[in-house]
Structure formats: structure tokens, C-alpha cells
Amino acid sequence: MLFELIRLEFLKSFRSTAFAKSLMVAIFLGFLAIMLLGYLLMAGIFLSRILAELAEGQDPIQVLNSGLIFFFLVEFMYRYFLQQLPVIELESLLHLPISKKKIMHMFLGRSFFSPLSIIALVLFTPFAFTEISIGYGASGAISWLGVVVFISWTLHWFMLWFKQRFEDSLLGVLIVFIVLLFGGGSTYMGWFNLGEVVAPFFTYAMGSFLPMALLLMVCMVGYYLAFSYYLNNAYLEDLAKEEEVRFVNQSVGFFSRFGMAGELADLEWKLIIRHKKSRTFLMLSAFFLLYGMIFYNNPQYNDAGDGFNFIFIFVGVFITGIFMIQYGQLFLSWNSGYFDFFLNRKDGIKNLVRGKYLLLLSISLLCFLLSIPYVYFGWKFLLIHLATFLFNAGVLIHLIIYLAIWKPKPMDLNKGAMFNYEGVGAAQFLMIIPMMVAPYVIYVPFALLFNSYVGLLALGTIGVVGILFFNKLSTINVNRVLKNRYEISSSFRQEL
């Protein structure tokens, strides 16, 4: 029966009208996965040398044992964002005379065959048999490697359950933030070193098979947890229900002050909360608010005397404008499924574009307000964020939208954001240029002629000028959409 289910999946793929496109995407992603795994294998081969350089004079094995917990924290994060459920339409299987348990076993088994499942194996196998086996023998290497691999696989099963259970709720985001704070933040802020706390467990694993046996049982429990959850919730009536997302139908009263454009901005907000891809972008924006932690407290970037490092301008633009950049790059593609609705309404296109402007500016303002705590590292960071926010609101938003409305492409809102290139065209790749270059075109001349703060003042001043002339600048993009509305509508009708 298992082979019959696999055969049905192959037939569905071959008979798809988008088979050629899907095949090319699969080949490209396969090549990318092989290349990245090759890099990981090389990193694993030279891992002992890398550790020796990073922690000179220390035992590489003990250094790695202390750092493994942070590897698993990173794995928790990339699995949360990258790991996807296998594309199986349960609706097409559940009504057939097939055991639901067999369907679920296939469902979970297929998810396991992924490059993410062998990252730990590829990265740490060379180290285990070149370093650990010298002092602890082959049995010690196998036991230690087994512990590492079983923890990774347990995270796989746990994440299948976690994403299905909490991905669409604020509680899931809160849990991920707590894991980040407790795991990485505790060491970064000097509260306690989590790596040193758990290092003895990995050290003990090199001399005993008991930890590996324990982790094997934990891995099996993780599989059973995921299996039980999917088995108990796989019913056609449940699948037919709309996604229940907390606050999905809540309006933002602030938008009602801006007429029809505000009403459409409020509708766009509901769209963001309701659909998976847009919701993922919103969550990523929240995570990227922590981007400054990499730079602002790093001595490498804080040696510019009375001024500050030029890279802080990019960090400020990124933190205060991340949602504008991510969501704005697909400006009209979000509405590809019902663009004709606005096309047939009086001032529908105009209000749609202005509503999107309002939404992007509002969330960018929220990102700026949430970034105020960076003042803890110095008042200059608050000034950087203020100047870059003004520049984003007055200048960068128009540049991003100008590029985004150049031959927009359709996309499916219900698909995830990771490794999903629907709606992405040449304009989205060119968009990095104004984000990287435009702020420095203003900032650098004044910073070199005078100082960093004069450059910051110039950047903020240009942003204020752009805000004062906001209506005229936004009208340029509104008129471009109106001029090309029929061409855009035609492209949105094309099959994905």
C-alpha cells in the first residue's frame, strides 16, 4: 500500500500542467542543496582546525561540546522557518479505503527525506571519526555522533508537531522568542553560559552508549507525538474549515481616519494575518528587529572614535524598513487573485495603492518604535534609527514600490515564504540596489566632509523633504499602475 501511495504522488506530479516548471525548480533546488551540503562537508572536515583557530590553546572536543547547544538553537530556528510539510493533498486520500495510519506514516516519512535531516550527520561525522575516535575509540565516536544526530531528528519530529499546532498563533511566536532569549540571550548578556551547562552530557556520551539510547527513545517519542497529532486531526471536515487565527477579523481603528484608502489598508492587514506567506513575512520582520544585536555591541564596529561605523546606516535602514522591503517588493502580487475587483471600481486602483502606502508606513513606524530600546547601547543608535526611518518613509518606500510595480507576477498566498519564488521577478533582485546604495549617496559625502552626525542629519532631512512631498511622489507610482493596469491584470490571470 505504501508503494501505491508513492505511485499516486508521482502520477499527480507527471500529470500536472506545471510539470515542466516544477521539474526545473526541483532541479535547481536539488543542485543548491547538494552545493550547500558539500560546503557543510568541507566545514566538517576542517572543523577541528576551525575550532583550534577560534579557541587557541583549548581542546577542540570540549569547545565543540560547549557549542553544540547553540548549533541546535540555530537548527530550531531554521527548521521553524524552512521546514515544510510534504505537499500531499489529504483531501484526495482520506475518502479512499486506505488505512489512515498508513497515510500518516507516509506523510511523516516523506517529510523526513529532506536535506535538513542530514545536516548534522554531514557536518559532524568527519569530526567524530578524526578527532573523537583518537581519544575515545570508534565506540565513543559512534555514541557521540548518535546523540547529535538523534537530537537533530527529534527536532524534526517536534517541529512538525509544533508548526502545525502553534504556527498560526501568537503563542507560537512567543515560544520561539523565549527559546531565543533563554538560549542565545543568556550567554550574550552574561547571565549564564548554557553551553557549559550541557557540555558534560556530550562529554559523557563519548564514554557510554546510555545517552544515545536515551536520545533514541526521545526521538521515537517525538515521532509518536507528531503521528498522534496528525492522526487525530486529519478529518475532511477539519480540513474544510478556514484557518482560525487569533485577531484575524480585528480592524485597526487608526486606518479609518484615511477614508477609502484607510479601509483598504485595514483590509490588507486582515489579508496579512489570514494568509500563510504574508503572515510569515510579518513574523520575520519581528525577528529581524534583533538584527542590531549583531553589530551594536560588537567592538569590531564600535572603534570609529566620536562618529560611528558606516555599516550602522544599513542596519538602521534594515531594522526600521524590513517589512517595507519584504512585503513591498511584491507590492501588487499580493492582490493578484482579485486585482480585477479594484480595476472595476471607481478610484479602486488609486485607493488600493495609497492603502498599501499607508500600511507600509504604519508598520515601519511600529518597527521604529519597537527599536527604541537599542538606546541602551547608546543615544547614537536612536538617532540612526530616527534618520533611517525618515529616509525610508520619505524616499526608499517610493523607490521600492517603483521597482515592485514593474511587471508584477501572480502568486498563491497560502503557500509558505521560504523557497517560494512565486511573484518574484527581475525587479525583486534589483531592489537590493536602492536599499544598499540610496542611503549612502546622501550620507557618505556629508560624513566625509564634516562628520557622521552631519551625514545623519542630511539623511533625515532628505527623508523629511520626501515626506512633505509625499503626495506628489506617491502619485507617480499611482499613475504608473493606472497606466499599466490592463497589462498587469492580464499577467495576473496567467496560470501559476
Coordinates of C-alpha atoms in Angstrom, one line a residue:
M1 CA 0.0 0.0 0.0
L2 CA 2.9 2.3 0.7
F3 CA 4.3 1.9 -2.8
E4 CA 0.8 2.5 -4.2
L5 CA 0.6 5.9 -2.4
I6 CA 4.0 6.8 -3.7
R7 CA 2.9 5.9 -7.2
L8 CA -0.1 8.1 -6.9
E9 CA 2.0 11.0 -5.9
F10 CA 4.3 10.5 -8.9
L11 CA 1.3 10.3 -11.2
K12 CA -0.1 13.5 -9.8
S13 CA 3.2 15.3 -10.4
F14 CA 3.6 14.0 -14.0
R15 CA 0.0 14.9 -15.0
S16 CA 0.3 18.4 -13.6
T17 CA 0.1 21.2 -16.2
A18 CA 3.0 22.9 -14.4
F19 CA 5.2 19.8 -14.5
A20 CA 8.0 21.3 -16.6
K21 CA 8.2 24.4 -14.4
S22 CA 8.1 22.3 -11.2
L23 CA 10.8 20.0 -12.6
M24 CA 13.1 22.9 -13.4
V25 CA 12.6 24.4 -9.9
A26 CA 13.2 20.9 -8.3
I27 CA 16.4 20.5 -10.3
F28 CA 17.6 24.0 -9.3
L29 CA 16.8 23.4 -5.6
G30 CA 18.4 20.0 -5.7
F31 CA 21.6 21.5 -7.2
L32 CA 21.5 24.2 -4.5
A33 CA 21.0 21.6 -1.7
I34 CA 23.9 19.5 -3.0
M35 CA 26.2 22.5 -3.2
L36 CA 25.3 23.6 0.4
L37 CA 25.8 20.1 1.7
G38 CA 29.2 20.0 0.0
Y39 CA 30.1 23.2 1.8
L40 CA 29.0 21.7 5.1
L41 CA 31.0 18.5 4.4
M42 CA 34.1 20.7 3.8
A43 CA 33.4 22.6 7.0
G44 CA 33.1 19.3 8.9
I45 CA 36.4 18.1 7.5
F46 CA 38.2 21.2 8.7
L47 CA 36.1 21.7 11.8
S48 CA 39.0 20.8 14.2
R49 CA 41.2 23.4 12.6
I50 CA 38.5 26.0 12.7
L51 CA 37.9 25.4 16.4
A52 CA 41.7 25.5 17.0
E53 CA 41.8 28.9 15.4
L54 CA 38.8 30.2 17.3
A55 CA 39.8 28.9 20.7
E56 CA 43.5 28.7 20.6
G57 CA 45.1 26.6 23.3
Q58 CA 41.8 24.8 24.2
D59 CA 40.7 21.2 23.5
P60 CA 38.6 21.3 20.2
I61 CA 36.4 18.5 21.5
Q62 CA 35.5 20.4 24.7
V63 CA 35.0 23.6 22.7
L64 CA 32.6 21.8 20.4
N65 CA 30.7 20.1 23.2
S66 CA 30.2 23.5 24.8
G67 CA 29.0 25.0 21.5
L68 CA 26.7 22.2 20.3
I69 CA 23.7 23.6 22.2
F70 CA 23.9 26.8 20.1
F71 CA 24.0 24.7 16.9
F72 CA 20.7 23.1 18.0
L73 CA 19.3 26.5 18.8
V74 CA 20.2 27.6 15.2
E75 CA 18.7 24.4 13.9
F76 CA 15.5 25.1 15.9
M77 CA 15.3 28.5 14.2
Y78 CA 16.0 27.4 10.6
R79 CA 13.6 24.4 10.9
Y80 CA 10.9 26.7 12.2
F81 CA 11.3 28.9 9.1
L82 CA 12.4 26.4 6.4
Q83 CA 10.9 23.0 7.3
Q84 CA 7.7 22.4 5.4
L85 CA 5.2 19.7 5.5
P86 CA 5.2 17.4 2.4
V87 CA 2.9 18.5 -0.3
I88 CA 0.2 15.9 0.0
E89 CA -3.4 16.8 -0.5
L90 CA -5.1 14.8 2.3
E91 CA -8.5 15.6 0.8
S92 CA -7.6 13.3 -2.1
L93 CA -6.7 10.4 0.1
L94 CA -8.8 10.4 3.2
H95 CA -12.0 9.4 1.4
L96 CA -10.3 6.3 -0.1
P97 CA -10.5 2.8 1.5
I98 CA -6.9 3.2 2.9
S99 CA -5.9 3.0 6.5
K100 CA -5.5 6.5 7.9
K101 CA -2.5 5.2 9.8
K102 CA -0.7 4.2 6.6
I103 CA -1.4 7.6 5.1
M104 CA 0.0 9.3 8.2
H105 CA 3.1 7.1 8.2
M106 CA 3.7 8.1 4.6
F107 CA 3.0 11.7 5.4
L108 CA 5.6 11.8 8.1
G109 CA 8.1 9.5 6.3
R110 CA 8.1 11.7 3.3
S111 CA 8.9 14.8 5.4
F112 CA 12.0 13.1 6.8
F113 CA 13.6 12.7 3.4
S114 CA 15.0 16.3 3.3
P115 CA 18.5 17.9 3.2
L116 CA 17.7 19.3 6.7
S117 CA 17.7 15.8 8.1
I118 CA 21.3 15.1 7.2
I119 CA 22.9 18.5 8.1
A120 CA 24.1 17.3 11.5
L121 CA 25.3 14.0 10.0
V122 CA 27.3 15.6 7.2
L123 CA 28.8 18.3 9.5
F124 CA 29.9 16.2 12.5
T125 CA 30.7 12.8 11.1
P126 CA 34.2 13.8 9.9
F127 CA 35.0 15.3 13.3
A128 CA 33.7 12.3 15.2
F129 CA 36.0 9.8 13.3
T130 CA 39.1 12.1 13.0
E131 CA 39.1 13.6 16.5
I132 CA 36.9 11.8 19.0
S133 CA 37.8 8.3 17.8
I134 CA 41.5 9.1 18.6
G135 CA 40.9 9.5 22.3
Y136 CA 37.7 7.6 22.8
G137 CA 37.8 4.9 20.2
A138 CA 35.3 4.1 17.4
S139 CA 32.6 3.3 20.0
G140 CA 33.0 6.8 21.6
A141 CA 32.7 8.4 18.2
I142 CA 29.6 6.5 17.2
S143 CA 28.0 7.1 20.6
W144 CA 28.7 10.9 20.5
L145 CA 27.6 11.2 16.8
G146 CA 24.4 9.2 17.6
V147 CA 23.5 11.6 20.3
V148 CA 24.0 14.6 18.0
V149 CA 22.0 13.0 15.1
F150 CA 19.2 11.9 17.3
I151 CA 18.8 15.3 18.8
S152 CA 18.6 16.8 15.3
W153 CA 16.0 14.2 14.3
T154 CA 14.0 14.8 17.4
L155 CA 13.8 18.5 16.5
H156 CA 12.5 17.4 13.1
W157 CA 9.5 15.5 14.6
F158 CA 9.0 18.1 17.3
M159 CA 8.9 20.9 14.7
L160 CA 6.3 19.0 12.6
W161 CA 4.0 19.0 15.6
F162 CA 5.0 22.5 16.8
K163 CA 4.4 24.2 13.5
Q164 CA 1.0 22.6 12.9
R165 CA 0.0 23.3 16.5
F166 CA 1.3 26.8 17.0
E167 CA 2.4 28.3 13.7
D168 CA -0.7 30.4 13.3
S169 CA -0.9 31.7 16.9
L170 CA 0.8 34.4 18.8
L171 CA 1.7 31.8 21.4
G172 CA 4.0 30.1 18.9
V173 CA 5.9 33.3 18.1
L174 CA 6.2 33.9 21.9
I175 CA 7.7 30.4 22.4
V176 CA 10.2 31.0 19.7
F177 CA 11.2 34.3 21.2
I178 CA 11.6 32.7 24.6
V179 CA 13.8 30.0 23.2
L180 CA 16.0 32.7 21.6
L181 CA 16.2 34.7 24.7
F182 CA 16.9 31.8 27.1
G183 CA 19.3 30.1 24.7
G184 CA 21.4 32.7 23.0
G185 CA 20.5 35.8 25.1
S186 CA 21.5 34.2 28.4
T187 CA 25.1 33.8 27.1
Y188 CA 25.2 37.0 25.1
M189 CA 24.0 39.1 28.1
G190 CA 26.3 37.2 30.5
W191 CA 23.6 35.7 32.7
F192 CA 24.9 32.1 32.4
N193 CA 26.7 30.1 29.7
L194 CA 24.2 27.5 28.6
G195 CA 26.9 25.7 26.6
E196 CA 28.9 25.0 29.6
V197 CA 25.8 23.7 31.4
V198 CA 25.0 21.0 28.8
A199 CA 28.6 20.2 27.7
P200 CA 29.0 17.4 30.4
F201 CA 26.2 15.5 28.7
F202 CA 28.0 15.3 25.4
T203 CA 31.3 14.5 27.1
Y204 CA 29.6 11.6 28.9
A205 CA 28.2 10.4 25.6
M206 CA 31.8 9.8 24.4
G207 CA 32.3 7.1 27.1
S208 CA 28.8 5.5 27.3
F209 CA 26.0 4.4 25.0
L210 CA 23.4 5.3 27.5
P211 CA 22.9 8.9 26.3
M212 CA 22.5 7.6 22.7
A213 CA 19.9 5.1 23.8
L214 CA 18.1 7.8 25.8
L215 CA 18.0 10.1 22.8
L216 CA 16.8 7.3 20.5
M217 CA 13.8 6.8 22.8
V218 CA 13.2 10.6 22.9
C219 CA 13.3 10.6 19.0
M220 CA 10.7 7.8 18.9
V221 CA 8.5 9.7 21.3
G222 CA 8.8 12.8 19.1
Y223 CA 7.7 10.7 16.1
Y224 CA 4.8 9.3 18.1
L225 CA 3.8 12.8 19.2
A226 CA 3.7 14.1 15.6
F227 CA 2.0 10.9 14.4
S228 CA -0.7 11.0 17.0
Y229 CA -1.5 14.7 16.5
Y230 CA -1.8 14.3 12.7
L231 CA -3.9 11.2 13.0
N232 CA -6.3 12.7 15.5
N233 CA -6.8 15.9 13.4
A234 CA -6.9 14.5 9.8
Y235 CA -10.6 14.8 9.0
L236 CA -12.2 16.2 6.0
E237 CA -14.5 18.5 8.0
D238 CA -11.4 19.9 9.8
L239 CA -9.6 20.5 6.6
A240 CA -12.5 22.3 5.1
K241 CA -12.6 24.8 7.9
E242 CA -10.9 28.2 7.4
E243 CA -7.7 28.8 9.3
E244 CA -8.6 30.1 12.8
V245 CA -6.1 32.8 13.5
R246 CA -6.5 34.9 16.6
F247 CA -7.4 38.6 15.8
V248 CA -7.9 37.6 12.1
N249 CA -11.0 39.8 11.8
Q250 CA -10.0 42.6 14.1
S251 CA -9.9 46.1 12.5
V252 CA -7.2 48.7 13.1
G253 CA -9.2 51.8 14.1
F254 CA -6.4 54.1 13.2
F255 CA -6.8 53.4 9.5
S256 CA -10.5 54.5 9.4
R257 CA -9.3 58.1 9.5
F258 CA -7.9 57.9 6.0
G259 CA -11.1 57.3 4.0
M260 CA -11.3 54.5 1.4
A261 CA -7.5 54.2 1.3
G262 CA -7.6 53.5 5.1
E263 CA -10.4 50.9 4.7
L264 CA -8.3 49.1 2.1
A265 CA -5.2 49.3 4.3
D266 CA -7.3 47.7 7.1
L267 CA -8.4 45.0 4.6
E268 CA -4.8 44.5 3.6
W269 CA -3.9 44.0 7.3
K270 CA -6.5 41.3 7.6
L271 CA -5.1 39.7 4.5
I272 CA -1.6 39.6 6.1
I273 CA -2.9 37.9 9.2
R274 CA -5.1 35.5 7.3
H275 CA -2.7 34.0 4.8
K276 CA 0.4 32.0 5.5
K277 CA 3.0 33.7 3.2
S278 CA 2.2 37.3 4.3
R279 CA 2.0 36.2 7.9
T280 CA 5.5 34.7 7.6
F281 CA 6.8 38.0 6.3
L282 CA 5.3 39.8 9.3
M283 CA 6.9 37.3 11.7
L284 CA 10.3 37.6 10.0
S285 CA 10.1 41.4 10.4
A286 CA 9.6 40.9 14.2
F287 CA 12.7 38.6 14.3
F288 CA 14.8 40.9 12.3
L289 CA 14.3 43.6 14.9
L290 CA 17.0 41.8 16.7
Y291 CA 19.4 42.4 13.8
G292 CA 21.2 45.2 15.6
M293 CA 22.3 42.9 18.4
I294 CA 24.9 41.5 16.0
F295 CA 26.5 44.9 15.3
Y296 CA 25.7 47.5 18.0
N297 CA 27.5 45.8 20.9
N298 CA 30.3 44.4 18.8
P299 CA 33.7 46.0 19.5
Q300 CA 34.7 45.4 15.9
Y301 CA 32.1 48.0 14.7
N302 CA 32.5 50.5 17.6
D303 CA 36.0 51.8 17.0
A304 CA 35.1 54.9 15.0
G305 CA 36.0 57.5 17.6
D306 CA 33.4 60.2 18.0
G307 CA 31.5 59.0 15.0
F308 CA 30.1 55.6 14.2
N309 CA 30.7 52.8 11.7
F310 CA 29.1 53.3 8.2
I311 CA 27.5 49.9 8.4
F312 CA 25.2 51.2 11.1
I313 CA 23.3 53.1 8.4
F314 CA 22.4 49.9 6.6
V315 CA 21.4 48.2 9.9
G316 CA 19.1 51.1 10.7
V317 CA 17.5 51.0 7.2
F318 CA 17.1 47.3 7.6
I319 CA 15.6 47.3 11.1
T320 CA 13.1 50.2 10.5
G321 CA 12.2 49.2 7.0
I322 CA 12.4 45.4 6.9
F323 CA 8.6 44.9 6.5
M324 CA 8.5 47.6 3.8
I325 CA 11.3 45.9 2.0
Q326 CA 9.9 42.3 2.3
Y327 CA 6.3 43.0 1.8
G328 CA 6.7 45.9 -0.5
Q329 CA 8.8 44.0 -3.0
L330 CA 5.6 42.1 -4.0
F331 CA 3.5 45.2 -3.9
L332 CA 0.7 44.2 -6.2
S333 CA 1.3 40.4 -6.4
W334 CA -0.5 40.1 -3.0
N335 CA -3.7 41.1 -4.8
S336 CA -3.2 39.1 -7.9
G337 CA -6.2 36.8 -7.2
Y338 CA -8.7 39.7 -7.1
F339 CA -6.9 42.6 -8.8
D340 CA -9.8 42.8 -11.3
F341 CA -12.1 43.7 -8.4
F342 CA -10.3 47.0 -7.9
L343 CA -9.9 47.5 -11.6
N344 CA -13.7 47.7 -12.0
R345 CA -14.3 50.1 -9.1
K346 CA -14.1 53.9 -9.3
D347 CA -10.8 55.0 -7.9
G348 CA -10.2 51.4 -6.9
I349 CA -6.6 51.2 -8.1
K350 CA -5.7 54.6 -6.7
N351 CA -7.1 53.7 -3.3
L352 CA -5.5 50.3 -3.3
V353 CA -2.0 51.8 -3.9
R354 CA -2.5 54.5 -1.4
G355 CA -3.8 52.0 1.2
K356 CA -0.7 49.9 0.7
Y357 CA 1.4 53.0 1.2
L358 CA -0.4 53.7 4.5
L359 CA 0.0 50.1 5.7
L360 CA 3.8 50.0 4.9
L361 CA 4.4 53.3 6.6
S362 CA 2.4 52.3 9.7
I363 CA 4.3 49.1 10.2
S364 CA 7.6 50.8 9.6
L365 CA 6.7 53.4 12.3
L366 CA 5.9 50.5 14.6
C367 CA 9.3 48.9 13.8
F368 CA 11.0 52.2 14.7
L369 CA 9.1 52.4 18.0
L370 CA 10.0 48.8 18.8
S371 CA 13.7 49.5 18.1
I372 CA 13.9 52.4 20.7
P373 CA 15.3 50.0 23.3
Y374 CA 18.5 50.0 21.3
V375 CA 19.2 53.3 23.1
Y376 CA 20.6 51.0 25.8
F377 CA 23.7 50.7 23.7
G378 CA 24.0 54.5 23.2
W379 CA 21.9 57.5 22.1
K380 CA 23.5 57.5 18.7
F381 CA 21.6 54.4 17.8
L382 CA 18.3 56.1 18.4
L383 CA 19.4 58.9 16.1
I384 CA 20.4 56.4 13.5
H385 CA 17.1 54.7 13.6
L386 CA 15.2 58.0 13.5
A387 CA 17.1 59.3 10.5
T388 CA 16.9 56.0 8.6
F389 CA 13.1 55.7 9.4
L390 CA 12.6 59.2 8.0
F391 CA 14.6 58.3 4.9
N392 CA 12.6 55.0 4.5
A393 CA 9.3 56.9 4.8
G394 CA 10.2 59.8 2.5
V395 CA 12.4 58.2 -0.2
L396 CA 13.1 54.5 0.0
I397 CA 9.4 53.5 0.0
H398 CA 8.8 55.2 -3.4
L399 CA 11.9 53.5 -4.9
I400 CA 10.8 50.1 -3.7
I401 CA 7.3 50.5 -5.0
Y402 CA 8.5 51.9 -8.3
L403 CA 10.5 48.7 -8.9
A404 CA 7.8 46.4 -7.5
I405 CA 5.2 47.5 -10.0
W406 CA 7.4 46.8 -12.9
K407 CA 5.8 43.7 -14.5
P408 CA 4.4 42.1 -11.3
K409 CA 3.7 38.4 -11.3
P410 CA 0.9 36.3 -9.7
M411 CA 1.3 34.2 -6.6
D412 CA -0.6 31.9 -4.2
L413 CA -1.0 33.5 -0.8
N414 CA -1.5 30.2 1.0
K415 CA 2.0 28.9 0.3
G416 CA 4.9 29.4 2.6
A417 CA 7.5 32.1 2.1
M418 CA 10.6 30.0 2.2
F419 CA 12.0 28.8 -1.1
N420 CA 8.8 30.0 -2.8
Y421 CA 9.6 32.2 -5.8
E422 CA 6.1 32.9 -6.9
G423 CA 5.7 36.6 -7.6
V424 CA 9.4 37.1 -7.8
G425 CA 10.9 38.6 -11.0
A426 CA 14.0 40.6 -12.0
A427 CA 12.7 43.7 -10.2
Q428 CA 12.8 41.9 -6.8
F429 CA 16.5 41.1 -7.3
L430 CA 17.3 44.7 -8.4
M431 CA 15.5 46.1 -5.3
I432 CA 18.6 45.5 -3.2
I433 CA 20.4 48.3 -5.1
P434 CA 18.3 51.2 -3.8
M435 CA 18.3 49.7 -0.3
M436 CA 22.1 49.4 -0.2
V437 CA 23.1 52.5 -2.3
A438 CA 20.5 55.2 -1.8
P439 CA 21.1 56.0 1.9
Y440 CA 24.9 56.2 1.4
V441 CA 24.5 58.5 -1.6
I442 CA 23.2 61.1 0.9
Y443 CA 25.1 60.1 4.0
V444 CA 28.7 59.5 2.8
P445 CA 29.5 62.9 1.2
F446 CA 28.4 64.8 4.4
A447 CA 30.0 62.3 6.7
L448 CA 33.4 62.6 4.9
L449 CA 33.2 66.4 4.6
F450 CA 32.1 67.0 8.2
N451 CA 31.3 64.1 10.5
S452 CA 28.9 61.1 10.9
Y453 CA 26.2 63.1 12.7
V454 CA 26.1 65.8 9.9
G455 CA 25.7 62.9 7.4
L456 CA 22.9 61.5 9.6
L457 CA 21.2 65.0 9.7
A458 CA 21.4 65.1 5.9
L459 CA 19.8 61.7 5.6
G460 CA 17.0 62.6 7.9
T461 CA 16.5 66.0 6.2
I462 CA 16.1 64.3 2.8
G463 CA 13.6 62.0 4.4
V464 CA 11.6 64.9 5.8
V465 CA 11.5 66.6 2.4
G466 CA 10.3 63.4 0.9
I467 CA 7.5 63.2 3.5
L468 CA 6.5 66.8 2.8
F469 CA 6.2 65.9 -0.9
F470 CA 4.7 62.5 -0.2
N471 CA 1.5 63.1 -2.3
K472 CA 3.4 64.1 -5.4
L473 CA 5.9 61.3 -5.1
S474 CA 3.2 58.6 -4.5
T475 CA 1.2 60.0 -7.4
I476 CA 4.0 58.9 -9.7
N477 CA 3.6 55.3 -8.7
V478 CA -0.2 55.5 -8.7
N479 CA -0.2 56.8 -12.3
R480 CA 2.2 54.0 -13.3
V481 CA -0.2 51.4 -12.0
L482 CA -3.2 53.1 -13.7
K483 CA -1.3 53.4 -17.0
N484 CA -0.4 49.6 -17.0
R485 CA -3.5 48.3 -15.2
Y486 CA -4.7 46.2 -18.1
E487 CA -1.3 44.7 -18.7
I488 CA -1.0 43.9 -15.0
S489 CA -4.4 42.4 -14.9
S490 CA -3.7 40.2 -17.9
S491 CA -0.4 38.9 -16.3
F492 CA -2.3 38.1 -13.1
R493 CA -4.7 35.8 -15.0
Q494 CA -1.8 33.6 -16.2
E495 CA -1.6 30.2 -14.5
L496 CA 0.9 29.9 -11.7

